[in-house]
Amino acid sequence: MAMAAIKQKEIDEQITLDDSAILAVLTKMVKQRQDAAAQYDAANRDDLASKEREEITYIEDFLPQPLTDDELNALIDETMAATGASGMQDMGKVMGALKPKVQGRTDMGALSAKIKARLNA
């Protein structure tokens, strides 16, 4: 299933995916299955929800270990210092510098929220 998604992306975009693009595909697959599992839970379809969670476990075997909160906070601090970020106008600089370091190892939405909170503080 993972290989099929990767091949489909390569065919659709007529490119050969590099490691970061493959991580993005796998991360998207995990997110889709998490959303599906939540919907199945809401509909009391525990059988289908557990199937989605099993697939998540399988896909996560191919992803790098997720960053801990401490590691993520240290990377954010380091990147903010390196880019000289001081306010919300620097959000793009910080996200752009961090993305290659954390791709596939953290939820980008959660990362964005953490950076936003730091820049607004």
Short mmCIF file of N, CA and C in Angstrom, two decimals:
data_model
loop_
_atom_site.label_atom_id
_atom_site.label_comp_id
_atom_site.label_asym_id
_atom_site.label_seq_id
_atom_site.Cartn_x
_atom_site.Cartn_y
_atom_site.Cartn_z
N MET A 1 0.82 -1.19 0.00
CA MET A 1 0.00 0.00 0.00
C MET A 1 0.86 1.25 0.00
N ALA A 2 1.95 1.26 0.78
CA ALA A 2 2.84 2.42 0.80
C ALA A 2 3.55 2.56 -0.53
N MET A 3 4.03 1.46 -1.06
CA MET A 3 4.72 1.50 -2.35
C MET A 3 3.79 1.98 -3.46
N ALA A 4 2.54 1.57 -3.38
CA ALA A 4 1.57 2.00 -4.39
C ALA A 4 1.37 3.51 -4.34
N ALA A 5 1.28 4.07 -3.14
CA ALA A 5 1.10 5.51 -2.99
C ALA A 5 2.32 6.27 -3.51
N ILE A 6 3.50 5.74 -3.23
CA ILE A 6 4.73 6.38 -3.70
C ILE A 6 4.81 6.32 -5.22
N LYS A 7 4.54 5.16 -5.79
CA LYS A 7 4.56 5.01 -7.25
C LYS A 7 3.54 5.93 -7.92
N GLN A 8 2.34 6.01 -7.32
CA GLN A 8 1.29 6.87 -7.88
C GLN A 8 1.73 8.32 -7.90
N LYS A 9 2.38 8.77 -6.82
CA LYS A 9 2.87 10.15 -6.75
C LYS A 9 3.93 10.38 -7.83
N GLU A 10 4.82 9.40 -8.02
CA GLU A 10 5.85 9.54 -9.05
C GLU A 10 5.23 9.61 -10.44
N ILE A 11 4.22 8.80 -10.69
CA ILE A 11 3.55 8.81 -11.99
C ILE A 11 2.79 10.11 -12.20
N ASP A 12 2.06 10.55 -11.17
CA ASP A 12 1.28 11.78 -11.28
C ASP A 12 2.16 12.98 -11.59
N GLU A 13 3.30 13.06 -10.91
CA GLU A 13 4.16 14.23 -11.07
C GLU A 13 5.31 14.00 -12.05
N GLN A 14 5.40 12.80 -12.59
CA GLN A 14 6.43 12.43 -13.56
C GLN A 14 7.84 12.75 -13.06
N ILE A 15 8.10 12.34 -11.81
CA ILE A 15 9.41 12.53 -11.19
C ILE A 15 9.76 11.28 -10.40
N THR A 16 11.01 11.22 -9.98
CA THR A 16 11.44 10.20 -9.03
C THR A 16 11.52 10.88 -7.67
N LEU A 17 10.80 10.36 -6.70
CA LEU A 17 10.74 11.00 -5.39
C LEU A 17 12.04 10.80 -4.62
N ASP A 18 12.49 11.87 -3.95
CA ASP A 18 13.64 11.74 -3.07
C ASP A 18 13.14 11.36 -1.67
N ASP A 19 14.06 11.20 -0.74
CA ASP A 19 13.68 10.74 0.60
C ASP A 19 12.68 11.66 1.29
N SER A 20 12.87 12.97 1.17
CA SER A 20 11.96 13.90 1.85
C SER A 20 10.55 13.82 1.25
N ALA A 21 10.45 13.63 -0.05
CA ALA A 21 9.13 13.51 -0.69
C ALA A 21 8.46 12.19 -0.29
N ILE A 22 9.24 11.13 -0.15
CA ILE A 22 8.69 9.85 0.30
C ILE A 22 8.19 9.98 1.73
N LEU A 23 8.95 10.67 2.59
CA LEU A 23 8.50 10.91 3.96
C LEU A 23 7.19 11.68 3.98
N ALA A 24 7.07 12.66 3.09
CA ALA A 24 5.84 13.45 3.02
C ALA A 24 4.65 12.56 2.62
N VAL A 25 4.86 11.65 1.67
CA VAL A 25 3.79 10.73 1.26
C VAL A 25 3.38 9.84 2.42
N LEU A 26 4.37 9.27 3.12
CA LEU A 26 4.07 8.38 4.24
C LEU A 26 3.38 9.12 5.38
N THR A 27 3.83 10.34 5.66
CA THR A 27 3.21 11.15 6.71
C THR A 27 1.76 11.45 6.35
N LYS A 28 1.51 11.76 5.10
CA LYS A 28 0.15 12.03 4.64
C LYS A 28 -0.73 10.79 4.80
N MET A 29 -0.16 9.62 4.50
CA MET A 29 -0.92 8.37 4.64
C MET A 29 -1.31 8.14 6.10
N VAL A 30 -0.39 8.42 7.02
CA VAL A 30 -0.68 8.25 8.45
C VAL A 30 -1.80 9.20 8.86
N LYS A 31 -1.69 10.46 8.44
CA LYS A 31 -2.70 11.46 8.79
C LYS A 31 -4.08 11.06 8.24
N GLN A 32 -4.13 10.57 7.01
CA GLN A 32 -5.40 10.14 6.43
C GLN A 32 -6.02 9.00 7.24
N ARG A 33 -5.18 8.07 7.67
CA ARG A 33 -5.69 6.93 8.44
C ARG A 33 -6.12 7.35 9.84
N GLN A 34 -5.44 8.33 10.43
CA GLN A 34 -5.85 8.84 11.73
C GLN A 34 -7.23 9.50 11.62
N ASP A 35 -7.42 10.28 10.57
CA ASP A 35 -8.72 10.92 10.35
C ASP A 35 -9.81 9.88 10.13
N ALA A 36 -9.51 8.86 9.34
CA ALA A 36 -10.48 7.81 9.07
C ALA A 36 -10.83 7.06 10.35
N ALA A 37 -9.81 6.76 11.17
CA ALA A 37 -10.06 6.05 12.43
C ALA A 37 -10.95 6.88 13.35
N ALA A 38 -10.72 8.18 13.40
CA ALA A 38 -11.55 9.06 14.23
C ALA A 38 -13.00 9.06 13.73
N GLN A 39 -13.18 9.07 12.42
CA GLN A 39 -14.54 9.04 11.87
C GLN A 39 -15.21 7.70 12.15
N TYR A 40 -14.46 6.62 12.04
CA TYR A 40 -15.03 5.30 12.34
C TYR A 40 -15.39 5.18 13.82
N ASP A 41 -14.56 5.76 14.69
CA ASP A 41 -14.88 5.76 16.12
C ASP A 41 -16.18 6.51 16.38
N ALA A 42 -16.34 7.66 15.72
CA ALA A 42 -17.55 8.46 15.89
C ALA A 42 -18.79 7.71 15.42
N ALA A 43 -18.61 6.84 14.42
CA ALA A 43 -19.73 6.07 13.88
C ALA A 43 -19.87 4.71 14.56
N ASN A 44 -19.12 4.50 15.65
CA ASN A 44 -19.14 3.23 16.39
C ASN A 44 -18.77 2.04 15.51
N ARG A 45 -17.83 2.23 14.62
CA ARG A 45 -17.32 1.14 13.78
C ARG A 45 -15.91 0.78 14.25
N ASP A 46 -15.85 0.17 15.42
CA ASP A 46 -14.57 -0.17 16.03
C ASP A 46 -13.74 -1.12 15.17
N ASP A 47 -14.40 -1.99 14.42
CA ASP A 47 -13.68 -2.93 13.57
C ASP A 47 -12.87 -2.19 12.50
N LEU A 48 -13.50 -1.21 11.88
CA LEU A 48 -12.81 -0.45 10.83
C LEU A 48 -11.76 0.50 11.43
N ALA A 49 -12.08 1.06 12.60
CA ALA A 49 -11.12 1.95 13.26
C ALA A 49 -9.86 1.19 13.64
N SER A 50 -10.01 -0.04 14.13
CA SER A 50 -8.82 -0.81 14.51
C SER A 50 -8.01 -1.20 13.28
N LYS A 51 -8.68 -1.44 12.16
CA LYS A 51 -7.96 -1.75 10.91
C LYS A 51 -7.11 -0.55 10.48
N GLU A 52 -7.67 0.65 10.59
CA GLU A 52 -6.92 1.86 10.23
C GLU A 52 -5.72 2.03 11.16
N ARG A 53 -5.91 1.77 12.44
CA ARG A 53 -4.80 1.90 13.40
C ARG A 53 -3.70 0.87 13.14
N GLU A 54 -4.08 -0.31 12.70
CA GLU A 54 -3.08 -1.32 12.34
C GLU A 54 -2.25 -0.84 11.15
N GLU A 55 -2.92 -0.23 10.18
CA GLU A 55 -2.21 0.30 9.02
C GLU A 55 -1.27 1.43 9.42
N ILE A 56 -1.71 2.26 10.38
CA ILE A 56 -0.85 3.35 10.88
C ILE A 56 0.42 2.76 11.47
N THR A 57 0.27 1.72 12.27
CA THR A 57 1.43 1.07 12.90
C THR A 57 2.40 0.55 11.84
N TYR A 58 1.85 -0.04 10.80
CA TYR A 58 2.67 -0.57 9.71
C TYR A 58 3.43 0.56 9.00
N ILE A 59 2.74 1.63 8.67
CA ILE A 59 3.36 2.74 7.95
C ILE A 59 4.42 3.42 8.82
N GLU A 60 4.13 3.57 10.12
CA GLU A 60 5.07 4.24 11.01
C GLU A 60 6.40 3.50 11.13
N ASP A 61 6.40 2.20 10.82
CA ASP A 61 7.66 1.45 10.82
C ASP A 61 8.65 2.01 9.81
N PHE A 62 8.16 2.68 8.78
CA PHE A 62 9.01 3.23 7.73
C PHE A 62 9.39 4.68 7.98
N LEU A 63 8.80 5.29 9.00
CA LEU A 63 9.09 6.69 9.31
C LEU A 63 10.17 6.78 10.38
N PRO A 64 10.95 7.86 10.38
CA PRO A 64 11.94 8.04 11.44
C PRO A 64 11.25 8.24 12.79
N GLN A 65 12.01 8.01 13.86
CA GLN A 65 11.47 8.20 15.21
C GLN A 65 10.97 9.63 15.37
N PRO A 66 9.78 9.82 15.96
CA PRO A 66 9.29 11.18 16.17
C PRO A 66 10.16 11.94 17.17
N LEU A 67 10.21 13.24 17.02
CA LEU A 67 10.96 14.07 17.94
C LEU A 67 10.21 14.20 19.27
N THR A 68 10.95 14.24 20.36
CA THR A 68 10.33 14.49 21.66
C THR A 68 10.06 15.99 21.75
N ASP A 69 9.24 16.39 22.72
CA ASP A 69 8.95 17.82 22.90
C ASP A 69 10.23 18.59 23.20
N ASP A 70 11.11 18.00 24.03
CA ASP A 70 12.36 18.68 24.37
C ASP A 70 13.24 18.88 23.13
N GLU A 71 13.34 17.84 22.30
CA GLU A 71 14.14 17.96 21.07
C GLU A 71 13.55 19.00 20.14
N LEU A 72 12.23 19.00 20.02
CA LEU A 72 11.56 19.95 19.14
C LEU A 72 11.74 21.38 19.64
N ASN A 73 11.58 21.59 20.95
CA ASN A 73 11.76 22.92 21.52
C ASN A 73 13.20 23.41 21.33
N ALA A 74 14.17 22.51 21.49
CA ALA A 74 15.57 22.89 21.29
C ALA A 74 15.81 23.29 19.83
N LEU A 75 15.25 22.54 18.89
CA LEU A 75 15.39 22.88 17.47
C LEU A 75 14.74 24.22 17.15
N ILE A 76 13.58 24.47 17.74
CA ILE A 76 12.90 25.76 17.52
C ILE A 76 13.76 26.90 18.04
N ASP A 77 14.27 26.76 19.28
CA ASP A 77 15.12 27.80 19.87
C ASP A 77 16.36 28.06 19.01
N GLU A 78 17.00 26.97 18.59
CA GLU A 78 18.21 27.07 17.78
C GLU A 78 17.92 27.77 16.45
N THR A 79 16.82 27.42 15.82
CA THR A 79 16.47 28.00 14.52
C THR A 79 16.06 29.46 14.66
N MET A 80 15.33 29.78 15.72
CA MET A 80 14.94 31.17 15.93
C MET A 80 16.17 32.04 16.15
N ALA A 81 17.15 31.52 16.90
CA ALA A 81 18.38 32.27 17.12
C ALA A 81 19.17 32.42 15.82
N ALA A 82 19.25 31.35 15.04
CA ALA A 82 20.01 31.38 13.79
C ALA A 82 19.40 32.32 12.76
N THR A 83 18.07 32.40 12.73
CA THR A 83 17.41 33.25 11.74
C THR A 83 17.18 34.67 12.26
N GLY A 84 17.40 34.87 13.56
CA GLY A 84 17.15 36.18 14.15
C GLY A 84 15.68 36.52 14.23
N ALA A 85 14.84 35.51 14.33
CA ALA A 85 13.39 35.71 14.36
C ALA A 85 12.98 36.44 15.62
N SER A 86 12.12 37.45 15.45
CA SER A 86 11.68 38.23 16.61
C SER A 86 10.18 38.46 16.64
N GLY A 87 9.49 38.19 15.56
CA GLY A 87 8.05 38.41 15.52
C GLY A 87 7.39 37.56 14.46
N MET A 88 6.08 37.72 14.36
CA MET A 88 5.30 36.90 13.42
C MET A 88 5.74 37.08 11.97
N GLN A 89 6.33 38.21 11.64
CA GLN A 89 6.78 38.43 10.27
C GLN A 89 7.91 37.46 9.90
N ASP A 90 8.53 36.84 10.90
CA ASP A 90 9.63 35.90 10.66
C ASP A 90 9.17 34.45 10.66
N MET A 91 7.88 34.22 10.75
CA MET A 91 7.33 32.85 10.81
C MET A 91 7.78 32.01 9.61
N GLY A 92 7.72 32.56 8.43
CA GLY A 92 8.10 31.84 7.22
C GLY A 92 9.57 31.45 7.22
N LYS A 93 10.43 32.35 7.72
CA LYS A 93 11.86 32.04 7.80
C LYS A 93 12.12 30.86 8.72
N VAL A 94 11.46 30.88 9.88
CA VAL A 94 11.67 29.82 10.87
C VAL A 94 11.14 28.49 10.34
N MET A 95 9.92 28.50 9.80
CA MET A 95 9.34 27.26 9.26
C MET A 95 10.18 26.73 8.11
N GLY A 96 10.63 27.61 7.24
CA GLY A 96 11.44 27.19 6.10
C GLY A 96 12.75 26.54 6.52
N ALA A 97 13.36 27.08 7.57
CA ALA A 97 14.62 26.52 8.05
C ALA A 97 14.41 25.21 8.81
N LEU A 98 13.29 25.10 9.51
CA LEU A 98 13.02 23.90 10.31
C LEU A 98 12.49 22.73 9.51
N LYS A 99 11.73 23.00 8.47
CA LYS A 99 11.04 21.92 7.75
C LYS A 99 11.96 20.78 7.32
N PRO A 100 13.12 21.05 6.71
CA PRO A 100 13.96 19.91 6.30
C PRO A 100 14.50 19.11 7.49
N LYS A 101 14.64 19.76 8.64
CA LYS A 101 15.19 19.07 9.82
C LYS A 101 14.17 18.16 10.49
N VAL A 102 12.88 18.51 10.37
CA VAL A 102 11.85 17.79 11.13
C VAL A 102 10.87 17.02 10.26
N GLN A 103 11.02 17.10 8.95
CA GLN A 103 10.08 16.45 8.03
C GLN A 103 9.91 14.98 8.37
N GLY A 104 8.68 14.58 8.59
CA GLY A 104 8.38 13.19 8.89
C GLY A 104 8.59 12.81 10.33
N ARG A 105 9.08 13.75 11.15
CA ARG A 105 9.35 13.43 12.54
C ARG A 105 8.44 14.17 13.51
N THR A 106 7.61 15.07 12.97
CA THR A 106 6.65 15.78 13.81
C THR A 106 5.50 16.27 12.93
N ASP A 107 4.40 16.57 13.56
CA ASP A 107 3.24 17.12 12.85
C ASP A 107 3.52 18.59 12.56
N MET A 108 3.48 18.95 11.29
CA MET A 108 3.82 20.31 10.89
C MET A 108 2.82 21.33 11.44
N GLY A 109 1.57 20.95 11.60
CA GLY A 109 0.58 21.86 12.17
C GLY A 109 0.89 22.18 13.62
N ALA A 110 1.28 21.15 14.38
CA ALA A 110 1.65 21.36 15.78
C ALA A 110 2.92 22.19 15.87
N LEU A 111 3.86 21.95 14.97
CA LEU A 111 5.10 22.72 14.94
C LEU A 111 4.78 24.19 14.68
N SER A 112 3.92 24.45 13.72
CA SER A 112 3.53 25.82 13.39
C SER A 112 2.92 26.52 14.60
N ALA A 113 2.06 25.81 15.32
CA ALA A 113 1.43 26.39 16.51
C ALA A 113 2.47 26.73 17.58
N LYS A 114 3.45 25.85 17.77
CA LYS A 114 4.50 26.10 18.77
C LYS A 114 5.33 27.33 18.39
N ILE A 115 5.68 27.42 17.11
CA ILE A 115 6.48 28.56 16.66
C ILE A 115 5.68 29.85 16.81
N LYS A 116 4.41 29.80 16.44
CA LYS A 116 3.54 30.97 16.55
C LYS A 116 3.47 31.45 18.00
N ALA A 117 3.32 30.50 18.93
CA ALA A 117 3.25 30.86 20.34
C ALA A 117 4.56 31.51 20.80
N ARG A 118 5.68 31.00 20.33
CA ARG A 118 6.98 31.57 20.71
C ARG A 118 7.17 32.97 20.13
N LEU A 119 6.75 33.15 18.88
CA LEU A 119 6.94 34.44 18.24
C LEU A 119 6.00 35.50 18.80
N ASN A 120 4.86 35.09 19.31
CA ASN A 120 3.91 36.03 19.91
C ASN A 120 4.24 36.34 21.36
N ALA A 121 5.13 35.56 21.97
CA ALA A 121 5.44 35.75 23.39
C ALA A 121 6.37 36.92 23.62
#
